[in-house]
Amino acid sequence: MIEAYDLSKEFNGNFWAVEGVSLNVQAGQILALLGQNGAGKTTTVRMLNALLTPTRGWARVAGYDVIKNPQEVRSNVGVLTEQHGLYVRMTGDEYLDYFGRVYRLSAEKRKARAVYLLDYFGLTEAAKRRTGEYSKGMKQKLAMARALIHDPAVLLLDEPTSAMDPEASRLARDEIARLKSSQRTIIICTHNLVEAETLADHVAIIYRGKILLSGALDELKRQVLGAAEYEAKFAESYDAEALDLPAGVEIVARNATRLRFRIESPQTTNPSLVAALTSRGARVVSFYEVPRTLEQVYLRTMERAQETTYAE
Amino acid sequence: MRNNWDGIWLVARREFVDQFRDWRIIAPMIIMIGLFPFIADANTREAINFMNRYGGDLILERLVPFVVLVIGFFPLAFTLGVALEAFVGEKERGTIEPLLNSPLTDSQIYLGKLLVGIATPLIASYLSTGLYLALLLRRAVTFPSAYILLLILLLTFAHAVLMVSSAIIISVQATSIRAANLLASFVVMPVAFILQGETTLIFWGDEEVLWYAIVAVTLLSGLLVRLGLAHFRREYLLGREIDTLNLKRLARLFSDRFTGKAKGIFNWYREELPLTLAQLRTPLLIVITISAVAVFASYGWTIVQIPAYITITPERAEELRAYALSNASSLEMISSQLPAPVLFYHNARAILAIFLLGIASFGVLGLGLFLVNMGLVGGVLGAAKLIGFSPLLTFFAGVAPHGVFELTAFFLATAAMVKAGAQLVTPQTERSMGETLIVSIADWCRVFVGIVLPLLAVAAMIEIYATPYILKAAFGL
């Protein structure tokens, strides 16, 4: 589990890379940390892994204080760094064995974990080759395997699938989902918003070192994009003038065979809306929620943030 | 302890194995290790031929240990790159972060790198030396004794530790391999100078003195390792991409530390300076104790050893005493030859030299220069005793009047220097190495400007305008 309060980091006495970040990620949850390059994602992750000492605030990771117990924190966290950071003259299996030793795994466990991870990421055949000969994607997969070698309780993943081919990305995502289901706590820093939406339960958007927005994805969509929108498609032209809309429903777009509604409480209103449509002779072909993506949330949030910055 | 060693060994072993997988490292190393002994052997052969023709057996006898020392030094110089890129190289290649993310402690990572940094040059150095000695067996020349060889091997070891511990500090602090390589001259050149000094000792033939060189170099190496460990922080390895020299910020740091929270000069004397002085208690005690030891040791050495070199008969003593008294009778004229401001400048400069040497060597060399000064006091008193004057009277009439101020100034400045040196090798969680240096200099300057300079000014006035009269009165002139 990860808890952080008012986590802040100042560099050179005059630049706050991260300011007042508070997070709470429970076991079995994934938080996607989103933001532009240089927004403070990596600095936040480095503080959570006790690599940088916070200038202000505190954080507890896997039950340990990042300031008082940095070694314990690092023992219980698996980190995938922005750069793969492989030793290019080591072979794949030597590399995993080395980090297994670093994390003080027994010989049997090291071997078992290395065999499992190499096999899982499809690197078994390349295990005896020097990592310098690996393709970019293979290097990324091996780096991911390194982060998982000690089966950590907490995972901090910086761009976990960048440079991976679609198949490998899928494998990585599956492994992250599996880890989530086995009660691991995970933070992903990514620019891949589709991936973040697929994997994350919670999202935090960071801008110039400050968290602009954070929460469950549905909440954020509602908060940023407004109430949910639903679209009804009709078999033939339909005149909605006579339609008696239930409270909390508003028509936001229309053409001859479609109507789009903004609905405050879909759970309670939708049954009566559908009933109203059919009772008024509408031949409804489909009634569905208009998909709203994390990308929209992100872009809208950044737009507002930039407007505020310029205004200031 | 076992876990600690395991971590160090883990870091060192990987790096050691890794470098031997790179032919770009191995090939030049093998060529250098193999080539130098043969060149040196050829030179030895020519030297033997030359000496056989023109004489000079003594030089030949000393030449071989000298060549062994040099042969040992060359591999240290060219394998220094391994240590220089220990951290900054990994940083540039992006491999440092996974290591820093691991549960290995700072000291395990640092000492692991240090271990492999020392092992590689040392192995190269000893292999080269061994090869030269093997080649030497074929020559008609006196083989160095086991004792001399042991001394030289120990010196080589001390050089390796000194160079590598400096190189590792550079590697941690540098932001690029290029910068680290440029800074390497600051490691190789001082060690080359030390080597020249040791060479002189070898040719002089006083091997016992080499032990002092071994102890001094080892002590300095130990302090460098301590300095490196004290300032090794994961954060800096990741946080600094481009190092900009912010002179304004450094100046502000210095002035903030120097002035403290004082609102004016009187407030500074009343509130701030006592805080600095309170921190000098322990160093002051150390400085006073060792200076007392230096004075007594020097005094004792003078009265015991000088008669062994110079025969002082009662007549000769009388002659010297008369000469000293005749000089002393015109002492009041000294103010025209040596005005008080010149004496003040001389003493201030000596204190500054002690500080500069001290800050460059974490206090060691500065303390050495200070002890030489204290030794002179003991030597003068010993000389007075030898020619029949009372050392106590000489001290109280000739040294104490201005010494009360001058010695106090020297003690305080040296104590502040010792503290500054110790501060540098003490872990500072809040400050970088550069900031610690600035703060240490500011602390020393507080004492120097606030107390030492005024005391030296008073001492100079007394020494020029009062001490001559007190001396004359004391000796009845």
PDB file of C-alpha atoms in Angstrom, chain B residues 60 213 314 352 404:
ATOM      1  CA  LEU B  60      72.831   1.085  -9.938  1.00  0.00           C
ATOM      2  CA  ALA B 213      55.453   8.028   3.369  1.00  0.00           C
ATOM      3  CA  PRO B 314      81.867  25.834  27.694  1.00  0.00           C
ATOM      4  CA  LEU B 352      46.305  31.394   5.790  1.00  0.00           C
ATOM      5  CA  VAL B 404      49.723  35.316  24.608  1.00  0.00           C
TER       6      VAL B 404
END
